[in-house]
Coordinates of C-alpha atoms in Angstrom, one line a residue:
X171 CA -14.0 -18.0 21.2
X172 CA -15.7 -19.1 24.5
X173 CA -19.1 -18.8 23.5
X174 CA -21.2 -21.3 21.4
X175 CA -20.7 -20.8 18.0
X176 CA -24.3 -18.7 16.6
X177 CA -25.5 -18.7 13.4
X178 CA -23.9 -15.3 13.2
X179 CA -20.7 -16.7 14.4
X180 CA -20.5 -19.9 12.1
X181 CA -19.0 -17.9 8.8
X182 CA -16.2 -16.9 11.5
X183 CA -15.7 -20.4 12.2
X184 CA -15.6 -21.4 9.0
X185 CA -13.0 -18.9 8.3
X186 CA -10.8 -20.0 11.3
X187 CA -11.5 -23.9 10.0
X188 CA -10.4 -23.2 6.5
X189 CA -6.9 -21.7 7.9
X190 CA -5.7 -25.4 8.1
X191 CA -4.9 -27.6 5.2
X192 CA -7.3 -30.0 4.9
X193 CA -7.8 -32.2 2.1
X194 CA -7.2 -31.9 -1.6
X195 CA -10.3 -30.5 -2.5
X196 CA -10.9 -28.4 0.3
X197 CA -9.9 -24.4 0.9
X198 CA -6.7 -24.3 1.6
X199 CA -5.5 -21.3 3.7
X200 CA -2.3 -19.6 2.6
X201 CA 0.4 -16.6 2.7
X202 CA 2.4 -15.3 -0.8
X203 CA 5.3 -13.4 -0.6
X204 CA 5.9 -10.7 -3.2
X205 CA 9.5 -12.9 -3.1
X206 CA 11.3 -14.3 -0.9
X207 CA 14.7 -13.9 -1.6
X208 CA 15.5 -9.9 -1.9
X209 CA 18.8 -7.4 -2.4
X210 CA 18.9 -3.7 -2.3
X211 CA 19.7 -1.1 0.6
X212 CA 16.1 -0.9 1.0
X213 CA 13.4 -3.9 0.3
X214 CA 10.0 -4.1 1.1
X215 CA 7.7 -7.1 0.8
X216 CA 4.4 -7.0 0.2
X217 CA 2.5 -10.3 1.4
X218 CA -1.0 -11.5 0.4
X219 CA -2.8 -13.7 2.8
X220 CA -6.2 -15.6 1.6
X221 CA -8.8 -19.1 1.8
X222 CA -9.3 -20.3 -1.7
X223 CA -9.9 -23.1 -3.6
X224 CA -6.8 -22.8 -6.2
X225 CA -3.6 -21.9 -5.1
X226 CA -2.6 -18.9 -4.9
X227 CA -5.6 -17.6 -6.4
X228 CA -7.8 -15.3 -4.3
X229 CA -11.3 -16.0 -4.8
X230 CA -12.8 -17.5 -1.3
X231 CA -12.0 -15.6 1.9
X232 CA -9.9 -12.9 3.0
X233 CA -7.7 -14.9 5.8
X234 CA -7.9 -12.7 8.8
X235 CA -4.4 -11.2 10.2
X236 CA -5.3 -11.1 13.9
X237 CA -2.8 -13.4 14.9
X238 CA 0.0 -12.5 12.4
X239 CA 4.1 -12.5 13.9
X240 CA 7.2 -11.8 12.4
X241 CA 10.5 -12.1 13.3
X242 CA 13.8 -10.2 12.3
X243 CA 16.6 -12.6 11.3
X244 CA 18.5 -11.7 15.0
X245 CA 14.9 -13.5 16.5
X246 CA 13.1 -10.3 17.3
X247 CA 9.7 -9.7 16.4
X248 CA 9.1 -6.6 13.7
X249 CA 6.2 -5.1 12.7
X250 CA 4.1 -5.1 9.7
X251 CA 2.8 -2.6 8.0
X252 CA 0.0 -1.3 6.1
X253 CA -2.3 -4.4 7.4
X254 CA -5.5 -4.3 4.9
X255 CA -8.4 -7.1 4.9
X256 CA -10.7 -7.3 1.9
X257 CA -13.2 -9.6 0.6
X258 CA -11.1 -11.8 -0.5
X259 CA -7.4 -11.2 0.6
X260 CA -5.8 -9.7 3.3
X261 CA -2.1 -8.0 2.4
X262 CA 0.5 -6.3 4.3
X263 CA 3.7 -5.0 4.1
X264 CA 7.5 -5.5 5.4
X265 CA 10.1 -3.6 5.6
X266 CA 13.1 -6.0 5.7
X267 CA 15.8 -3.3 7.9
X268 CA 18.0 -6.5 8.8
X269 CA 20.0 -8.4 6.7
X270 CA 19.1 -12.1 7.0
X271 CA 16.2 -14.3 6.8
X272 CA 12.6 -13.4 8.4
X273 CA 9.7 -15.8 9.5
X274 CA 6.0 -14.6 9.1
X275 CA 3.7 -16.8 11.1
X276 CA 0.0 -17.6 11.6
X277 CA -0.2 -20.0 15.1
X278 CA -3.6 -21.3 16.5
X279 CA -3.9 -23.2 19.2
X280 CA -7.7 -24.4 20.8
X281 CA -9.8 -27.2 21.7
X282 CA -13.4 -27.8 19.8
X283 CA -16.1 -29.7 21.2
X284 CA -19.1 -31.2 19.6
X285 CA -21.9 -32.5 21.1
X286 CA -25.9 -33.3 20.9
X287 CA -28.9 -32.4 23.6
X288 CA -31.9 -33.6 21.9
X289 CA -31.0 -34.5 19.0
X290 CA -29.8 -31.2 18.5
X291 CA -26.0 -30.6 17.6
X292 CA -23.6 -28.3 19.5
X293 CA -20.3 -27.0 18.9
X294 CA -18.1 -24.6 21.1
X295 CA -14.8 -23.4 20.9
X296 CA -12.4 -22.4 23.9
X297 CA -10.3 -23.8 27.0
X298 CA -11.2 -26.4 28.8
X299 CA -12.1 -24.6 31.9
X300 CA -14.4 -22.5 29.4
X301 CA -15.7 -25.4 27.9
X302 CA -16.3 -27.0 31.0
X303 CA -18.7 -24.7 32.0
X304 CA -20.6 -24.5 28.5
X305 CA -20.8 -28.2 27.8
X306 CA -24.2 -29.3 29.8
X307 CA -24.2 -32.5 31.9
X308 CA -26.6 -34.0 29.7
X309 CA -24.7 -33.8 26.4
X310 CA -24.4 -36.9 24.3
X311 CA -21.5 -38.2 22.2
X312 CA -19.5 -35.5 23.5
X313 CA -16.2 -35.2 21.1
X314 CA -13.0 -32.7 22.1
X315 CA -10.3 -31.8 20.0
X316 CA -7.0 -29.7 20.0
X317 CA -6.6 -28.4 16.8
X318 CA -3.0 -26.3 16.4
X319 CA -2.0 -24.8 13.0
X320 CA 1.1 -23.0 12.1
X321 CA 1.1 -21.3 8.7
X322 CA 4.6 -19.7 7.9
X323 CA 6.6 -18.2 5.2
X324 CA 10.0 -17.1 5.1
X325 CA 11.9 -14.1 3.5
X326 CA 15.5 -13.1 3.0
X327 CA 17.1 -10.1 2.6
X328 CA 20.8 -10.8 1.2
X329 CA 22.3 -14.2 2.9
X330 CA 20.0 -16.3 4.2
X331 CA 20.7 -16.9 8.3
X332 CA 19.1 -19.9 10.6
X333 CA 18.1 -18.0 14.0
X334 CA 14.7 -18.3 12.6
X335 CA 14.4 -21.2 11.6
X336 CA 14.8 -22.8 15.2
X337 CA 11.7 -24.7 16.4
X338 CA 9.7 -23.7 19.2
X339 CA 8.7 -26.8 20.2
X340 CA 5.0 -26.6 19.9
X341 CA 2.7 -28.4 17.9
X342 CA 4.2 -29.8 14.2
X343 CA 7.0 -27.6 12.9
X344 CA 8.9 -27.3 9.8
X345 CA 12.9 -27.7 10.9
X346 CA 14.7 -27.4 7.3
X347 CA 17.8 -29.3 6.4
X348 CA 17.8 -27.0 2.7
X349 CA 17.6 -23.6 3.5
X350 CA 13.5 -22.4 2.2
X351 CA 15.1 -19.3 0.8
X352 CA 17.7 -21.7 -1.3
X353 CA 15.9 -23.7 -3.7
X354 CA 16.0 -24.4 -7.3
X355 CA 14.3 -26.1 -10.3
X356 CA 15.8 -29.5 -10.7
X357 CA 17.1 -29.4 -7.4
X358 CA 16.4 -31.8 -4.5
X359 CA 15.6 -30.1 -1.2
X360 CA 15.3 -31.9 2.1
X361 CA 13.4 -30.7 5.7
X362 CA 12.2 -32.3 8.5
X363 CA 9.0 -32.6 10.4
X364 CA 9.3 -32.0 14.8
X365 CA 6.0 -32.5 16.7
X366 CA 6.7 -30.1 19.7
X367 CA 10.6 -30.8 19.1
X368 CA 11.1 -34.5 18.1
X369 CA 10.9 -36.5 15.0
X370 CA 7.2 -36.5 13.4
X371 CA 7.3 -40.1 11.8
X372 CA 5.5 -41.4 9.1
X373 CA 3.7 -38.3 8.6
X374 CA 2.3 -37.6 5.0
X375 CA 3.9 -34.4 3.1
X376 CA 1.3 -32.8 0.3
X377 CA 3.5 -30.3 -2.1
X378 CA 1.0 -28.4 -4.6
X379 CA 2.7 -26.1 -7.1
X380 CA 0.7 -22.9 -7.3
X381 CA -1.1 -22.0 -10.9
X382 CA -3.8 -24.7 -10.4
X383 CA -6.6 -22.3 -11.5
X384 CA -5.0 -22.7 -15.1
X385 CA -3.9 -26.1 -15.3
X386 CA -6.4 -29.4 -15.8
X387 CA -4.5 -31.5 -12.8
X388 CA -3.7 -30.9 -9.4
X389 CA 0.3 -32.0 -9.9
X390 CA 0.4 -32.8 -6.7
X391 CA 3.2 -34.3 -4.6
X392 CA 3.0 -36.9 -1.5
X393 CA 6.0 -38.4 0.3
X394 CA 6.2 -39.9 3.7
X395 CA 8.3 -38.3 6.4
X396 CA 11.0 -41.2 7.8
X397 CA 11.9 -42.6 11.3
X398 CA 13.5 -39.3 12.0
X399 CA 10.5 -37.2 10.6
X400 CA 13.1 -35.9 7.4
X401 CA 11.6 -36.2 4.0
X402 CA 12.7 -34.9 0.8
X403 CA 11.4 -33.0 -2.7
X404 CA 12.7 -32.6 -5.7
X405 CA 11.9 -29.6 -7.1
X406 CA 10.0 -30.4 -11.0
X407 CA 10.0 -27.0 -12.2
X408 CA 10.3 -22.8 -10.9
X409 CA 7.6 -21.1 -8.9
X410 CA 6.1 -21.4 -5.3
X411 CA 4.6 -24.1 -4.1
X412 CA 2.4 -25.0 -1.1
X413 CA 4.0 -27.6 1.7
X414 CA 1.8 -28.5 4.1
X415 CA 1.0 -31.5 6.6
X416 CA -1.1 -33.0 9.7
X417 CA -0.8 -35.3 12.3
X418 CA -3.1 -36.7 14.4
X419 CA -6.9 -37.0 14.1
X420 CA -8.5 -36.8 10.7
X421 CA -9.9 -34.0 9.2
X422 CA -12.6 -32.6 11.3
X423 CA -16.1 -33.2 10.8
X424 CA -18.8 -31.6 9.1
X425 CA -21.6 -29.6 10.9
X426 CA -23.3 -32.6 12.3
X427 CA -21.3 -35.4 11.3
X428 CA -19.5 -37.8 13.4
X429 CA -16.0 -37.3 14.8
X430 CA -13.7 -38.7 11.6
X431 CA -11.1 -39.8 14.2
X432 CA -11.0 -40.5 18.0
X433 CA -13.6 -38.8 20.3
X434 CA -11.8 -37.2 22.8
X435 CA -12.3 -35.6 26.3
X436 CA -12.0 -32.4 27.8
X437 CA -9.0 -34.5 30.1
X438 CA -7.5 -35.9 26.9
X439 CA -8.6 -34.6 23.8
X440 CA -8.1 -35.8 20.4
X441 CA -5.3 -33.8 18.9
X442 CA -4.6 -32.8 15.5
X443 CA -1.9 -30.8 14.6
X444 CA -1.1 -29.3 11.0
X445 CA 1.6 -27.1 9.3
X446 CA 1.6 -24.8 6.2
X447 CA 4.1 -22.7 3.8
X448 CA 4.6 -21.2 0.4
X449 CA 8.2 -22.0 -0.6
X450 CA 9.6 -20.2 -3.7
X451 CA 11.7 -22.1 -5.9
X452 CA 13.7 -20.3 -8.2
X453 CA 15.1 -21.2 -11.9
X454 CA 18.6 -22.1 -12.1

């Protein structure tokens, strides 16, 4: 988005803001697989995709599927099918032809600026040269970010395989020690956290166990990645979960609030990088 964000534009923005996990109480943007780990000469999944309050319950915002990949378990990209976007979900379907495990991804990557000329506040979205050109030489306590946000799930048709599972190398990334298709109640599962390919230290983990819509607390997990970014859960009971994590600035600010974190420049912006995934853990 290289323009200045209208009052028409701001419920798109809020949609594209909500698509990273943010606090506890705020929307969380997610992706459920039908299943995850499937058998059968022919499977299918079908995946719903949404911005809600309670986990995995869909009851905010349909989250939109413009930037949706997936990968076959040799690394090529396939193709989704039967892409729908509703009021409050999105869905589509996979047809798993490969044997093996596939990623589905969600991967935004921008810089945000706020800003205030009169006492009035600004906000724009775009690259820096775009931004460059839209933020006005008189602009007070002008604040940049790069925000990049990687939502994924994985699926497996018969024996789970790695090739997707590789990092790319950009932004925070989930590299899993455990297999995400091969986890069980009672079990402990370990992974670890890369910040465009090396060890993402210190950086707190938030596991949520779907269902919260009917249950009185939160059951929430936090643990603390180590030295070498690796971090472990174990698993309390069956069912999927949300994983997710940020590093770097704080959550961003209100419309009209200060910066929570560092004010960055358009040279060297403050940067915040999150990750997401629904992992399904099975009974034993």
């Amino acid at each position: 988005m290289n323009h200045l964000i209208s009052r028409a534009a701001a419920p798109i923005a809020l949609a594209l803001a909500a698509l990273l996990p943010l606090s506890a109480q705020a929307h969380r943007g997610w992706m459920l697989p039908s299943a995850t780990v499937l058998s059968g000469n022919d499977p299918w999944v079908t995946v719903d995709a949404a911005i809600s309050n309670d986990l995995f319950y869909f009851e905010h915002n349909a989250m939109k599927l413009d930037g949706l990949l997936a990968f076959a378990p040799d690394g090529s990209k396939a193709t989704p099918e039967n892409l729908a976007t509703g009021k409050y979900r999105s869905t589509f379907d996979l047809k798993l032809v490969q044997k093996g495990t596939y990623k589905l991804a969600m991967v935004n990557d921008g810089l945000m600026a706020s800003w205030k000329v009169g006492g009035e506040n600004k906000r724009a979205r775009g690259t820096a040269e775009s931004l460059a050109k839209e933020i006005p030489a008189n602009a007070e306590g002008l604040s940049v970010s790069r925000n990049q946000s990687r939502l994924e799930v994985f699926v497996t048709s018969g024996k789970p395989t790695d090739t997707v599972l590789k990092p790319t190398n950009q932004g925070l990334e989930l590299a899993p020690i455990t297999h995400p298709n091969d986890l069980f109640a009672g079990d402990t599962a370990s992974f670890r956290f890369l910040l465009d390919g090396k060890p993402a230290a210190d950086v707190e983990v938030t596991v949520i166990p779907g269902g919260v819509r009917h249950r009185d607390a939160l059951g929430e997990i936090k643990v603390r990645t180590d030295a070498e970014g690796k971090f472990s859960v174990k698993w309390p009971s069956a069912g999927f979960y949300w994983l997710s994590a940020t590093h770097g600035a704080a959550q961003r600010p209100a419309p009209g609030a200060a910066p929570a974190g560092p004010a960055g420049t358009l040279d060297k912006p403050a940067r915040r990088a999150s990750y997401s995934t629904t992992l399904e853990v099975l009974p034993q």
